[in-house]
Coordinates of C-alpha atoms and ligand atoms in Angstrom, one line a residue:
Chain A
X271 CA 202.2 -144.0 -170.4
X272 CA 205.3 -141.9 -170.9
X273 CA 203.8 -139.3 -168.7
X274 CA 203.1 -141.8 -166.0
X275 CA 206.7 -143.0 -166.1
X276 CA 208.0 -139.4 -166.1
X277 CA 206.0 -138.6 -163.0
X278 CA 207.1 -141.7 -161.2
X279 CA 210.7 -140.9 -162.2
X280 CA 210.3 -137.5 -160.5
X281 CA 209.2 -139.2 -157.3
X282 CA 212.2 -141.5 -157.5
X283 CA 214.5 -138.6 -158.0
X284 CA 213.2 -136.7 -155.0
X285 CA 213.2 -139.8 -152.8
X286 CA 216.8 -140.6 -153.7
X287 CA 218.2 -137.1 -153.2
X288 CA 217.2 -135.6 -149.9
X289 CA 220.3 -133.5 -149.7
X290 CA 219.6 -131.9 -153.1
X291 CA 216.2 -131.1 -151.9
X292 CA 217.6 -129.4 -148.8
X293 CA 220.0 -127.4 -150.9
X294 CA 217.1 -126.4 -153.2
X295 CA 215.1 -125.1 -150.3
X296 CA 218.0 -123.4 -148.6
X297 CA 218.8 -121.6 -151.8
X298 CA 215.3 -120.1 -151.6
X299 CA 216.1 -118.9 -148.1
X300 CA 213.8 -121.3 -146.5
X301 CA 214.5 -122.2 -142.9
X302 CA 214.5 -126.0 -142.5
X303 CA 213.4 -127.9 -139.5
X304 CA 214.4 -131.6 -139.6
X305 CA 211.6 -133.9 -138.4
X306 CA 212.6 -137.3 -136.9
X307 CA 210.3 -140.4 -136.9
X308 CA 207.7 -141.4 -136.0
X309 CA 205.2 -138.5 -135.7
X310 CA 206.2 -134.8 -135.4
X311 CA 203.7 -131.9 -135.6
X312 CA 204.8 -130.9 -139.1
X313 CA 201.7 -128.7 -139.4
X314 CA 203.0 -126.4 -136.6
X315 CA 206.4 -126.1 -138.2
X316 CA 204.8 -125.5 -141.6
X317 CA 202.5 -122.8 -140.3
X318 CA 205.4 -120.8 -138.9
X319 CA 206.8 -120.4 -142.4
X320 CA 209.4 -123.1 -141.8
X321 CA 210.0 -126.1 -144.0
X322 CA 209.5 -129.4 -142.2
X323 CA 212.0 -131.9 -143.7
X324 CA 211.5 -135.5 -142.7
X325 CA 214.2 -138.0 -142.2
X326 CA 214.1 -141.7 -141.5
X327 CA 217.9 -142.2 -141.7
X328 CA 219.3 -144.0 -144.6
X329 CA 220.9 -147.3 -145.5
X330 CA 224.6 -146.8 -144.6
X331 CA 227.5 -148.1 -142.6
X332 CA 227.3 -146.6 -139.2
X333 CA 230.6 -145.4 -137.8
X334 CA 230.6 -142.1 -135.8
X335 CA 227.2 -142.7 -134.2
X336 CA 228.6 -145.9 -132.6
X337 CA 230.4 -143.7 -130.1
X338 CA 227.0 -142.7 -128.7
X339 CA 225.0 -145.9 -128.8
X340 CA 225.2 -149.4 -127.7
X341 CA 225.5 -152.0 -130.5
X342 CA 222.0 -153.5 -130.1
X343 CA 219.8 -150.5 -130.9
X344 CA 217.8 -149.7 -133.9
X345 CA 219.6 -148.5 -137.0
X346 CA 216.9 -146.1 -138.0
X347 CA 217.9 -143.6 -135.4
X348 CA 221.6 -144.6 -135.4
X349 CA 221.7 -143.6 -139.1
X350 CA 219.9 -140.3 -138.4
X351 CA 222.6 -139.4 -135.9
X352 CA 225.3 -140.6 -138.3
X353 CA 223.8 -138.4 -141.0
X354 CA 223.7 -135.5 -138.5
X355 CA 227.3 -135.9 -137.5
X356 CA 228.4 -136.2 -141.2
X357 CA 226.8 -132.9 -142.0
X358 CA 223.8 -134.1 -144.1
X359 CA 221.5 -131.7 -142.4
X360 CA 223.9 -128.7 -142.3
X361 CA 222.0 -125.5 -142.9
X362 CA 218.9 -126.8 -141.0
X363 CA 217.7 -124.6 -138.1
X364 CA 216.6 -127.3 -135.7
X365 CA 215.6 -130.9 -135.4
X366 CA 212.4 -132.1 -133.7
X367 CA 212.6 -135.5 -132.1
X368 CA 209.6 -137.0 -130.5
X369 CA 209.6 -139.2 -127.4
X370 CA 207.7 -142.0 -128.9
X371 CA 210.1 -144.9 -128.2
X372 CA 213.0 -145.4 -125.9
X373 CA 215.5 -145.3 -128.7
X374 CA 214.2 -141.9 -129.9
X375 CA 214.6 -140.5 -126.4
X376 CA 218.3 -141.6 -126.6
X377 CA 218.6 -140.0 -130.0
X378 CA 217.4 -136.7 -128.6
X379 CA 219.8 -136.7 -125.7
X380 CA 222.8 -137.8 -127.8
X381 CA 222.0 -135.3 -130.6
X382 CA 222.7 -132.4 -128.3
X383 CA 226.3 -133.5 -127.9
X384 CA 226.9 -135.1 -131.3
X385 CA 225.4 -132.4 -133.5
X386 CA 225.6 -129.2 -131.5
X387 CA 225.2 -127.0 -134.6
X388 CA 221.5 -128.1 -135.1
X389 CA 219.4 -127.5 -132.0
X390 CA 217.4 -130.4 -130.6
X391 CA 213.7 -129.6 -129.9
X392 CA 211.9 -132.3 -128.0
X393 CA 208.3 -133.2 -128.7
X394 CA 207.0 -135.0 -125.7
X395 CA 203.8 -137.0 -126.1
X396 CA 201.6 -138.5 -123.5
X397 CA 201.0 -142.2 -123.3
X398 CA 197.2 -141.9 -122.8
X399 CA 196.4 -139.6 -125.7
X400 CA 192.7 -139.8 -125.9
X401 CA 191.6 -138.2 -122.6
X402 CA 191.1 -134.5 -121.7
X403 CA 194.3 -134.4 -119.7
X404 CA 196.1 -136.4 -122.5
X405 CA 195.1 -133.8 -125.1
X406 CA 196.2 -131.0 -122.8
X407 CA 199.6 -132.8 -122.4
X408 CA 199.9 -133.1 -126.1
X409 CA 199.2 -129.4 -126.5
X410 CA 201.8 -128.5 -123.9
X411 CA 204.2 -130.6 -126.0
X412 CA 203.3 -128.5 -129.1
X413 CA 203.7 -125.3 -127.1
X414 CA 207.2 -126.3 -126.1
X415 CA 208.0 -126.9 -129.8
X416 CA 206.6 -123.6 -130.8
X417 CA 208.5 -121.7 -128.1
X418 CA 211.7 -123.4 -129.0
X419 CA 211.3 -122.7 -132.7
X420 CA 210.3 -119.1 -132.1
X421 CA 213.5 -118.6 -130.1
X422 CA 215.7 -120.5 -132.6
X423 CA 214.3 -119.1 -135.9
X424 CA 212.8 -115.8 -134.9
X425 CA 209.5 -116.8 -136.7
X426 CA 206.2 -116.6 -134.8
X427 CA 203.3 -118.8 -134.4
X428 CA 199.7 -117.8 -135.1
X429 CA 196.7 -120.1 -134.6
X430 CA 195.0 -118.8 -137.8
X431 CA 198.0 -119.8 -139.9
X432 CA 198.0 -123.2 -138.3
X433 CA 194.4 -123.7 -139.6
X434 CA 195.7 -123.0 -143.1
X435 CA 198.6 -125.5 -142.8
X436 CA 196.2 -128.1 -141.4
X437 CA 194.1 -127.8 -144.5
X438 CA 197.2 -128.3 -146.6
X439 CA 198.2 -131.4 -144.6
X440 CA 194.6 -132.8 -144.6
X441 CA 194.5 -132.5 -148.4
X442 CA 197.9 -134.2 -148.6
X443 CA 196.7 -137.1 -146.4
X444 CA 193.7 -137.5 -148.6
X445 CA 195.9 -137.6 -151.7
X446 CA 198.2 -140.2 -150.2
X447 CA 195.2 -142.4 -149.3
X448 CA 193.8 -142.0 -152.7
X449 CA 197.2 -143.0 -154.3
X450 CA 197.4 -146.1 -152.1
X451 CA 193.9 -147.1 -153.1
X452 CA 194.7 -146.6 -156.8
X453 CA 198.2 -148.1 -156.8
X454 CA 197.0 -151.5 -155.5
X455 CA 195.4 -152.4 -158.7
X456 CA 198.0 -151.1 -161.1
X457 CA 200.7 -153.6 -161.7
X458 CA 202.8 -150.8 -163.4
X459 CA 203.2 -149.4 -159.9
X460 CA 206.0 -151.5 -158.5
X461 CA 206.9 -151.8 -154.8
X462 CA 209.8 -149.4 -155.4
X463 CA 207.5 -146.9 -157.2
X464 CA 205.0 -147.0 -154.3
X465 CA 207.8 -146.5 -151.8
X466 CA 209.3 -143.6 -153.7
X467 CA 205.9 -141.8 -153.7
X468 CA 205.7 -142.2 -149.9
X469 CA 209.3 -141.5 -149.2
X470 CA 209.4 -138.3 -151.3
X471 CA 206.7 -136.8 -149.2
X472 CA 209.2 -136.1 -146.5
X473 CA 211.5 -134.1 -148.7
X474 CA 208.9 -131.8 -150.3
X475 CA 206.7 -129.0 -149.1
X476 CA 203.4 -130.8 -148.7
X477 CA 201.3 -128.7 -151.1
X478 CA 204.0 -129.3 -153.8
X479 CA 203.8 -133.1 -153.0
X480 CA 200.0 -133.0 -153.2
X481 CA 200.2 -131.4 -156.6
X482 CA 202.6 -134.1 -157.8
X483 CA 200.4 -136.8 -156.4
X484 CA 197.4 -135.4 -158.2
X485 CA 199.3 -135.4 -161.5
X486 CA 200.2 -139.0 -160.8
X487 CA 196.5 -139.9 -160.1
X488 CA 195.5 -138.2 -163.3
X489 CA 198.0 -140.2 -165.3
X490 CA 196.9 -143.4 -163.5
X491 CA 193.3 -142.8 -164.4
X492 CA 194.3 -142.7 -168.0
X493 CA 196.3 -145.9 -167.8
X494 CA 194.5 -149.1 -168.6
X495 CA 194.4 -151.8 -165.9
X496 CA 196.6 -154.7 -167.0
X497 CA 195.2 -158.2 -166.4
X498 CA 198.3 -159.6 -164.6
X499 CA 198.0 -162.1 -161.8
X500 CA 200.1 -160.8 -158.8
X501 CA 200.5 -162.0 -155.3
X502 CA 198.7 -159.4 -153.2
X503 CA 200.5 -158.4 -150.1
X504 CA 200.0 -156.1 -147.1
X505 CA 203.3 -154.8 -145.7
X506 CA 203.7 -153.9 -142.0
X507 CA 206.5 -152.4 -140.0
X508 CA 208.4 -149.2 -139.4
X509 CA 209.9 -149.0 -142.8
X510 CA 210.5 -151.1 -145.9
X511 CA 212.4 -148.9 -148.2
X512 CA 215.6 -150.8 -148.9
X513 CA 216.2 -150.9 -152.6
X514 CA 217.2 -154.6 -152.5
X515 CA 214.1 -155.5 -150.5
X516 CA 211.8 -153.7 -152.9
X517 CA 213.5 -155.4 -155.9
X518 CA 213.0 -158.7 -154.2
X519 CA 209.3 -158.1 -153.9
X520 CA 209.1 -157.2 -157.5
X521 CA 211.2 -160.2 -158.6
X522 CA 208.7 -162.4 -156.8
X523 CA 205.6 -161.0 -158.5
X524 CA 204.4 -159.2 -155.4
X525 CA 202.0 -156.3 -155.5
X526 CA 201.8 -154.2 -152.3
X527 CA 198.0 -153.7 -152.1
X528 CA 198.1 -151.8 -148.8
X529 CA 200.6 -151.0 -146.1
X530 CA 200.8 -150.6 -142.4
X531 CA 204.3 -149.1 -142.5
X532 CA 205.1 -146.2 -140.2
X533 CA 207.0 -144.3 -142.9
X534 CA 204.2 -144.8 -145.3
X535 CA 200.4 -145.0 -144.7
X536 CA 200.5 -144.7 -140.9
X537 CA 201.4 -141.1 -141.5
X538 CA 198.2 -140.4 -143.4
X539 CA 195.4 -142.3 -141.9
X540 CA 193.9 -139.6 -139.7
X541 CA 193.1 -136.0 -140.5
X542 CA 192.8 -133.1 -138.1
X543 CA 189.1 -132.7 -137.2
X544 CA 187.3 -129.5 -136.5
X545 CA 188.0 -128.1 -132.9
X546 CA 188.0 -124.9 -131.0
X547 CA 191.6 -123.8 -131.9
X548 CA 194.0 -125.1 -134.5
X549 CA 196.2 -126.5 -131.8
X550 CA 193.2 -128.4 -130.5
X551 CA 192.6 -129.8 -133.9
X552 CA 196.2 -131.2 -134.0
X553 CA 195.9 -132.6 -130.5
X554 CA 192.6 -134.3 -131.5
X555 CA 194.2 -135.8 -134.4
X556 CA 197.0 -137.3 -132.3
X557 CA 194.4 -138.5 -129.8
X558 CA 192.5 -140.5 -132.4
X559 CA 195.5 -141.9 -134.2
X560 CA 196.0 -145.6 -133.5
X561 CA 197.1 -149.0 -134.8
X562 CA 200.8 -148.2 -134.5
X563 CA 203.4 -149.9 -132.4
X564 CA 204.6 -146.6 -130.9
X565 CA 201.1 -145.4 -130.0
X566 CA 200.1 -146.9 -126.7
X567 CA 197.2 -149.2 -127.0
X568 CA 196.3 -151.8 -124.3
X569 CA 194.1 -153.7 -126.7
X570 CA 196.8 -153.9 -129.4
X571 CA 194.1 -153.1 -132.0
X572 CA 196.8 -153.0 -134.7
X573 CA 196.6 -156.8 -135.1
X574 CA 193.0 -156.9 -136.0
X575 CA 193.4 -153.7 -138.1
X576 CA 195.9 -155.6 -140.1
X577 CA 193.6 -158.5 -140.7
X578 CA 191.0 -156.0 -141.8
X579 CA 193.4 -154.5 -144.3
X580 CA 194.0 -158.0 -145.7
X581 CA 190.3 -158.6 -146.1
X582 CA 189.4 -155.2 -147.5
X583 CA 192.2 -155.4 -150.1
X584 CA 191.8 -159.1 -150.9
X585 CA 195.4 -159.7 -149.9
X586 CA 197.0 -163.1 -150.0
X587 CA 199.2 -162.5 -147.0
X588 CA 201.2 -160.1 -144.8
X589 CA 204.9 -159.4 -144.9
X590 CA 206.0 -158.1 -141.5
X591 CA 209.2 -156.2 -142.0
X592 CA 210.7 -156.0 -138.5
X593 CA 213.3 -153.4 -138.0
X594 CA 216.1 -155.1 -136.1
X595 CA 216.2 -154.0 -132.4
X596 CA 212.9 -152.1 -132.6
X597 CA 211.2 -153.1 -129.4
X598 CA 207.8 -151.6 -130.1
X599 CA 207.5 -153.6 -133.3
X600 CA 208.9 -156.8 -131.7
X601 CA 206.2 -156.6 -129.0
X602 CA 203.5 -156.2 -131.6
X603 CA 204.6 -159.1 -133.7
X604 CA 203.5 -161.6 -131.1
X605 CA 200.0 -160.3 -131.2
X606 CA 200.0 -160.1 -135.0
X607 CA 201.3 -163.6 -135.3
X608 CA 198.6 -165.0 -133.0
X609 CA 195.7 -163.3 -134.8
X610 CA 197.1 -164.3 -138.2
X611 CA 197.2 -167.9 -137.1
X612 CA 193.7 -167.7 -135.8
X613 CA 192.4 -166.3 -139.0
X614 CA 194.7 -168.4 -141.2
X615 CA 196.3 -165.4 -142.8
X616 CA 199.8 -166.3 -144.2
X617 CA 202.3 -164.1 -142.5
X618 CA 206.0 -163.8 -143.3
X619 CA 208.4 -162.2 -140.8
X620 CA 211.6 -160.7 -142.3
X621 CA 214.2 -158.7 -140.4
X622 CA 215.3 -155.5 -142.0
X623 CA 218.1 -153.2 -140.9
X624 CA 219.7 -150.0 -142.3
X625 CA 223.1 -151.7 -142.2
X626 CA 222.1 -154.8 -144.1
X627 CA 224.3 -155.7 -147.0
X628 CA 223.3 -159.3 -147.7
X629 CA 219.7 -159.8 -148.7
X630 CA 220.0 -163.5 -149.7
X631 CA 218.1 -164.8 -146.8
X632 CA 215.3 -162.3 -147.3
X633 CA 215.3 -163.3 -151.0
X634 CA 214.8 -167.0 -150.1
X635 CA 212.2 -166.2 -147.5
X636 CA 210.2 -163.9 -149.8
X637 CA 210.5 -166.3 -152.8
X638 CA 209.3 -169.2 -150.7
X639 CA 206.4 -167.2 -149.4
X640 CA 205.4 -166.2 -152.9
X641 CA 205.7 -169.8 -154.1
X642 CA 203.6 -170.8 -151.2
X643 CA 200.9 -168.3 -152.0
X644 CA 201.2 -168.4 -155.8
Chain B
X289 CA 211.0 -188.5 -169.9
X290 CA 213.9 -187.2 -167.7
X291 CA 213.8 -184.2 -165.4
X292 CA 216.7 -183.0 -163.3
X293 CA 216.8 -181.2 -159.9
X294 CA 219.9 -179.6 -158.7
X295 CA 220.4 -178.2 -155.3
X296 CA 223.5 -175.9 -155.1
X297 CA 224.1 -175.2 -151.4
X298 CA 226.7 -173.3 -149.6
X299 CA 229.1 -176.2 -149.3
X300 CA 227.8 -179.0 -151.5
X301 CA 225.9 -179.6 -154.7
X302 CA 223.3 -182.3 -155.2
X303 CA 221.6 -183.7 -158.2
X304 CA 218.6 -186.1 -158.7
X305 CA 217.7 -187.4 -162.1
X306 CA 214.1 -188.5 -162.3
X307 CA 212.2 -190.5 -164.9
X308 CA 208.6 -189.8 -165.6
X309 CA 208.3 -187.9 -162.4
X310 CA 208.4 -190.9 -160.1
X311 CA 211.5 -193.0 -160.6
X312 CA 214.9 -191.9 -159.3
X313 CA 217.4 -192.9 -161.9
X314 CA 220.6 -191.5 -160.4
X315 CA 221.8 -189.1 -157.8
X316 CA 225.1 -187.3 -157.2
X317 CA 226.7 -185.2 -154.5
X318 CA 229.9 -183.2 -154.8
X319 CA 231.5 -181.2 -152.0
X320 CA 231.6 -177.9 -153.8
X321 CA 228.8 -175.4 -153.5
X322 CA 228.0 -171.9 -154.6
X323 CA 230.7 -170.0 -156.4
X324 CA 232.5 -173.1 -157.6
X325 CA 232.0 -175.3 -160.6
X326 CA 230.3 -177.8 -158.2
X327 CA 227.0 -177.5 -160.0
X328 CA 228.3 -178.5 -163.4
X329 CA 230.4 -181.2 -161.9
X330 CA 227.5 -182.6 -160.0
X331 CA 225.3 -182.6 -163.1
X332 CA 227.9 -184.3 -165.2
X333 CA 228.3 -186.9 -162.6
X334 CA 224.6 -187.7 -162.4
X335 CA 224.4 -187.9 -166.2
X336 CA 227.4 -190.2 -166.3
X337 CA 226.0 -192.5 -163.6
X338 CA 222.7 -192.8 -165.4
X339 CA 224.2 -193.0 -168.9
X340 CA 221.9 -190.2 -170.0
X341 CA 222.8 -187.3 -172.3
X342 CA 222.2 -183.7 -171.4
X343 CA 219.9 -183.3 -174.4
X344 CA 217.7 -186.0 -173.1
X345 CA 216.7 -184.0 -170.1
X346 CA 213.4 -182.2 -170.6
X347 CA 213.6 -179.7 -167.8
X348 CA 216.0 -178.7 -165.1
X349 CA 215.1 -176.8 -161.9
X350 CA 217.8 -175.3 -159.7
X351 CA 217.4 -174.7 -156.0
X352 CA 219.6 -173.8 -153.0
X353 CA 221.7 -170.7 -152.5
X354 CA 223.3 -171.0 -155.9
X355 CA 220.0 -171.4 -157.7
X356 CA 220.2 -168.0 -159.5
X357 CA 223.6 -168.6 -161.0
X358 CA 223.2 -172.0 -162.6
X359 CA 222.9 -171.3 -166.3
X360 CA 221.9 -174.8 -167.3
X361 CA 218.6 -174.6 -165.5
X362 CA 215.3 -173.8 -167.1
X363 CA 213.9 -172.4 -163.9
X364 CA 214.6 -172.0 -160.2
X365 CA 212.7 -172.4 -157.0
X366 CA 213.4 -171.8 -153.4
X367 CA 215.0 -174.6 -151.4
X368 CA 212.2 -174.6 -148.9
X369 CA 209.6 -175.4 -151.5
X370 CA 211.8 -178.0 -153.0
X371 CA 212.6 -179.6 -149.7
X372 CA 208.9 -179.9 -148.8
X373 CA 208.2 -181.5 -152.2
X374 CA 211.1 -183.9 -152.0
X375 CA 210.3 -185.1 -148.4
X376 CA 206.6 -185.5 -149.1
X377 CA 207.5 -187.7 -152.1
X378 CA 209.8 -189.8 -150.0
X379 CA 207.5 -189.9 -146.9
X380 CA 204.0 -188.6 -147.3
X381 CA 203.4 -188.8 -143.5
X382 CA 205.8 -186.0 -142.7
X383 CA 204.3 -182.7 -141.5
X384 CA 207.4 -180.9 -140.2
X385 CA 210.8 -180.8 -141.7
X386 CA 213.8 -179.5 -139.8
X387 CA 216.5 -178.7 -142.2
X388 CA 219.9 -177.7 -140.8
X389 CA 222.4 -176.8 -143.5
X390 CA 225.9 -175.5 -143.6
X391 CA 224.8 -171.9 -143.3
X392 CA 221.3 -171.8 -141.9
X393 CA 218.5 -173.7 -140.3
X394 CA 214.9 -173.9 -141.5
X395 CA 211.7 -175.3 -140.2
X396 CA 209.0 -176.2 -142.8
X397 CA 205.5 -177.3 -142.1
X398 CA 203.5 -179.0 -144.8
X399 CA 200.0 -180.3 -145.2
X400 CA 198.8 -183.7 -146.2
X401 CA 199.2 -182.8 -149.8
X402 CA 202.8 -181.9 -149.3
X403 CA 202.1 -178.2 -149.8
X404 CA 204.0 -175.7 -147.8
X405 CA 201.9 -174.3 -145.0
X406 CA 204.4 -172.3 -143.0
X407 CA 208.1 -171.9 -142.6
X408 CA 210.8 -170.1 -140.7
X409 CA 214.5 -169.5 -141.2
X410 CA 217.1 -168.7 -138.6
X411 CA 218.3 -165.2 -138.2
X412 CA 221.7 -164.2 -139.5
X413 CA 223.8 -166.1 -137.0
X414 CA 225.9 -169.3 -137.3
X415 CA 224.6 -170.6 -134.0
X416 CA 222.3 -173.6 -134.6
X417 CA 223.8 -174.3 -138.1
X418 CA 226.3 -176.6 -139.6
X419 CA 228.8 -173.8 -139.5
X420 CA 228.7 -173.8 -135.7
X421 CA 229.6 -177.5 -135.7
X422 CA 232.4 -176.9 -138.1
X423 CA 233.9 -174.2 -135.9
X424 CA 233.6 -176.5 -132.9
X425 CA 235.1 -179.5 -134.7
X426 CA 238.1 -177.4 -135.6
X427 CA 238.7 -176.3 -132.0
X428 CA 238.3 -179.8 -130.7
X429 CA 240.2 -181.3 -133.6
X430 CA 237.6 -184.0 -133.8
X431 CA 236.0 -184.8 -137.2
X432 CA 232.3 -184.1 -137.3
X433 CA 231.7 -187.7 -138.4
X434 CA 232.8 -188.7 -134.9
X435 CA 230.5 -186.4 -133.1
X436 CA 227.7 -188.9 -133.1
X437 CA 229.5 -191.7 -131.3
X438 CA 231.3 -189.3 -129.0
X439 CA 228.0 -187.6 -128.0
X440 CA 226.3 -190.9 -127.4
X441 CA 229.1 -192.2 -125.2
X442 CA 228.3 -189.8 -122.3
X443 CA 225.4 -189.0 -120.1
X444 CA 226.9 -185.8 -118.8
X445 CA 226.8 -183.2 -121.5
X446 CA 228.6 -179.9 -120.8
X447 CA 226.6 -176.7 -120.8
X448 CA 227.3 -174.7 -123.9
X449 CA 225.4 -171.5 -124.7
X450 CA 223.2 -171.5 -127.8
X451 CA 223.1 -167.8 -128.5
X452 CA 226.4 -167.0 -130.2
X453 CA 229.1 -169.0 -131.9
X454 CA 231.8 -166.7 -130.8
X455 CA 230.8 -166.9 -127.1
X456 CA 230.3 -170.7 -127.4
X457 CA 233.8 -171.0 -128.8
X458 CA 235.3 -169.4 -125.7
X459 CA 233.0 -171.5 -123.5
X460 CA 234.2 -174.6 -125.2
X461 CA 237.8 -173.6 -124.6
X462 CA 237.2 -172.8 -120.9
X463 CA 235.3 -176.1 -120.5
X464 CA 238.3 -177.9 -121.9
X465 CA 240.7 -175.9 -119.7
X466 CA 238.6 -176.9 -116.7
X467 CA 239.1 -180.5 -117.5
X468 CA 235.7 -181.4 -119.1
X469 CA 236.0 -184.5 -121.2
X470 CA 235.9 -184.0 -125.0
X471 CA 232.8 -186.3 -125.4
X472 CA 230.9 -184.2 -122.8
X473 CA 231.8 -181.0 -124.6
X474 CA 230.7 -182.6 -127.9
X475 CA 227.4 -183.7 -126.4
X476 CA 227.0 -180.1 -125.1
X477 CA 227.6 -178.7 -128.5
X478 CA 225.0 -181.0 -130.0
X479 CA 222.5 -179.9 -127.3
X480 CA 223.3 -176.3 -128.1
X481 CA 222.5 -176.7 -131.8
X482 CA 219.4 -178.6 -130.9
X483 CA 218.1 -176.1 -128.4
X484 CA 218.6 -173.2 -130.9
X485 CA 216.8 -175.1 -133.7
X486 CA 214.0 -176.3 -131.3
X487 CA 213.2 -172.7 -130.5
X488 CA 212.7 -172.1 -134.2
X489 CA 210.6 -175.2 -134.6
X490 CA 208.3 -174.3 -131.7
X491 CA 207.6 -170.9 -133.3
X492 CA 206.4 -172.6 -136.4
X493 CA 204.6 -175.3 -134.4
X494 CA 205.8 -178.9 -134.5
X495 CA 203.3 -181.4 -136.1
X496 CA 204.2 -185.0 -136.3
X497 CA 205.7 -186.7 -138.1
X498 CA 209.0 -184.9 -138.0
X499 CA 211.7 -185.3 -140.5
X500 CA 215.2 -184.0 -140.3
X501 CA 217.2 -183.1 -143.4
X502 CA 220.3 -181.1 -144.5
X503 CA 223.9 -182.0 -143.8
X504 CA 223.6 -181.7 -140.1
X505 CA 220.9 -184.4 -140.0
X506 CA 223.6 -187.0 -140.5
X507 CA 224.9 -186.2 -137.0
X508 CA 223.0 -188.5 -134.7
X509 CA 224.2 -186.5 -131.7
X510 CA 222.1 -183.5 -132.9
X511 CA 219.2 -185.7 -133.8
X512 CA 219.1 -187.3 -130.4
X513 CA 219.3 -183.9 -128.7
X514 CA 216.5 -182.5 -130.9
X515 CA 214.3 -185.5 -130.1
X516 CA 214.8 -184.8 -126.4
X517 CA 214.2 -181.1 -126.8
X518 CA 211.0 -181.4 -128.8
X519 CA 209.8 -184.7 -127.2
X520 CA 209.0 -186.3 -130.6
X521 CA 210.8 -188.9 -132.5
X522 CA 212.6 -187.7 -135.6
X523 CA 212.8 -189.5 -138.9
X524 CA 215.9 -189.4 -140.9
X525 CA 217.0 -190.9 -144.2
X526 CA 220.5 -191.5 -145.5
X527 CA 219.4 -189.6 -148.5
X528 CA 218.1 -186.6 -146.6
X529 CA 220.7 -184.3 -148.2
X530 CA 219.1 -185.1 -151.6
X531 CA 215.6 -184.0 -150.7
X532 CA 215.9 -180.5 -152.1
X533 CA 217.2 -181.8 -155.5
X534 CA 214.5 -184.5 -155.5
X535 CA 211.8 -181.8 -155.0
X536 CA 213.3 -179.7 -157.7
X537 CA 213.2 -182.7 -160.1
X538 CA 209.6 -183.3 -159.2
X539 CA 208.7 -179.6 -159.8
X540 CA 210.5 -179.8 -163.1
X541 CA 208.3 -182.7 -164.1
X542 CA 205.2 -180.8 -163.1
X543 CA 206.4 -177.8 -165.2
X544 CA 206.5 -179.9 -168.3
X545 CA 203.1 -181.4 -167.4
X546 CA 201.7 -177.9 -167.1
X547 CA 203.2 -176.9 -170.4
X548 CA 201.8 -179.8 -172.3
Ligands
LIG167 S1 212.6 -148.2 -135.5 FE1 211.6 -148.7 -133.6 S2 213.1 -148.4 -132.0 FE2 213.8 -147.4 -133.9 S3 213.2 -145.3 -133.6 FE3 211.6 -146.3 -134.8 S4 210.1 -147.0 -133.2 FE4 212.0 -146.5 -132.2

């Protein structure tokens, strides 16, 4: 048991100290490339011998970034810019920002002026991903990233090396899925623990993270399943990593049995398949990714995907953590709400924000939801 | 056997003392909410009214914003669950509760057994809450208690935005500057609260019968406006502010039942 708690503590430590992690890698002469949400071709960066370092911003008061953004825009990327301006990524060689939502496009454009010391590399994705021309477009996006990174860092790209990195990333995806599958039944894994495992993945080289996950899985396998009745919830949204929110879930006897959170499982659902070149493998992966608000889908399959998650995991309901001012998620909520009503799946909408200081309303809503389901 | 429910809200504290889970022995309400000694005062008052001693109470459940900080309680539950429970006890036909308190607005749907089916709370904004009315009453220098008669005295409500308290405040001032009559502005303010809350109610789905509770329910101007907006008749009780505390007392009784 002690071992399990020690490993969990390690995940918490890493998740809580991205800057320490950066320093640690910089001290090893690693060149760091910051990766912005929602999906960046980390494998490409990894294969060039660079360290992909993810960021989803942080809970903070936003001051400097306000000079670049209107008030009603999502705080995820406002806080990324704020961190950039305040020097949190100093030492990094570049930042890759994808074009997956309008806010992210603004982030890229503003970054150039607000943080001139860290070069902005755009990753432009097509809207129609799963067509021959769509995949070509995606590949062209990767090639642009490669060319920029070669120029900025002096490192070079080789398709052969990308194959190797893809294997590392596929193995990591697999480990993350396995963890999620395991964690749902272990009441010792709190919502905060679960989140720390996912969050830390952005601040560690992936094979190191996989090794840590495997240790955790070993420790879990040796842990007896406790017979505790919990309220089984599927979470959905861009992120649900606020300490207060996670504590509220815990206080209300909630077990996260699966998630559809962009910062969490959405990253790890799809592996790179076999294809002609390594870059094709990556483009294929992006083409088949789905069920996410920033991945264009006329049929909005995410809604039924969510109900399947509920059924498969015998969940009691869904908590939809809506990031304030996130248009893609706001649009999807309507479809999700409709299908949940049809299928009589209890659904709770809560609004989350990186600048939130008062969680009392969320507390009351979550408590009521758990009383309703309990 | 006595059980007590206490509802500590943002501006008031309410108590209901129940005997054997079905008889209301006494109630109390003090105008002092979270962060004050309102809770204790309210409890002492109810005990005094009923001539019952603290030791005679078998179980206390606290609800409302101050529910976590009331050390006398044996347990706590959310105000939405308690409201649903209390209203169902008072009127089993109710399926939708619209509760507008000092800080927030909530819409609760319950089934025929009085069990919570769905609910929604307003976002973090004073528009559509009691706070909005307070701000307006201060600008107009008209006590809220008079809003009802004033609103009912006109057929020409002024147009006041329902999106933001700060904007609405300047709208009210410019309406007055343009010579709008105070009663028209008041009717407009009631409409504004109603339209905001009606939006919330429609998202949950309004099922009849509809009951209105919370401090704002006392304001007939808002009730009238909400009936027009939702096209349903709205029930109201003089005791609507006590429903949360009543529900808490009922839950307290169930807790003992479960334990025995
Ligand atoms: S939270 Fe929403 S709006 Fe903000 S960057 Fe992510 S997808 Fe875009």
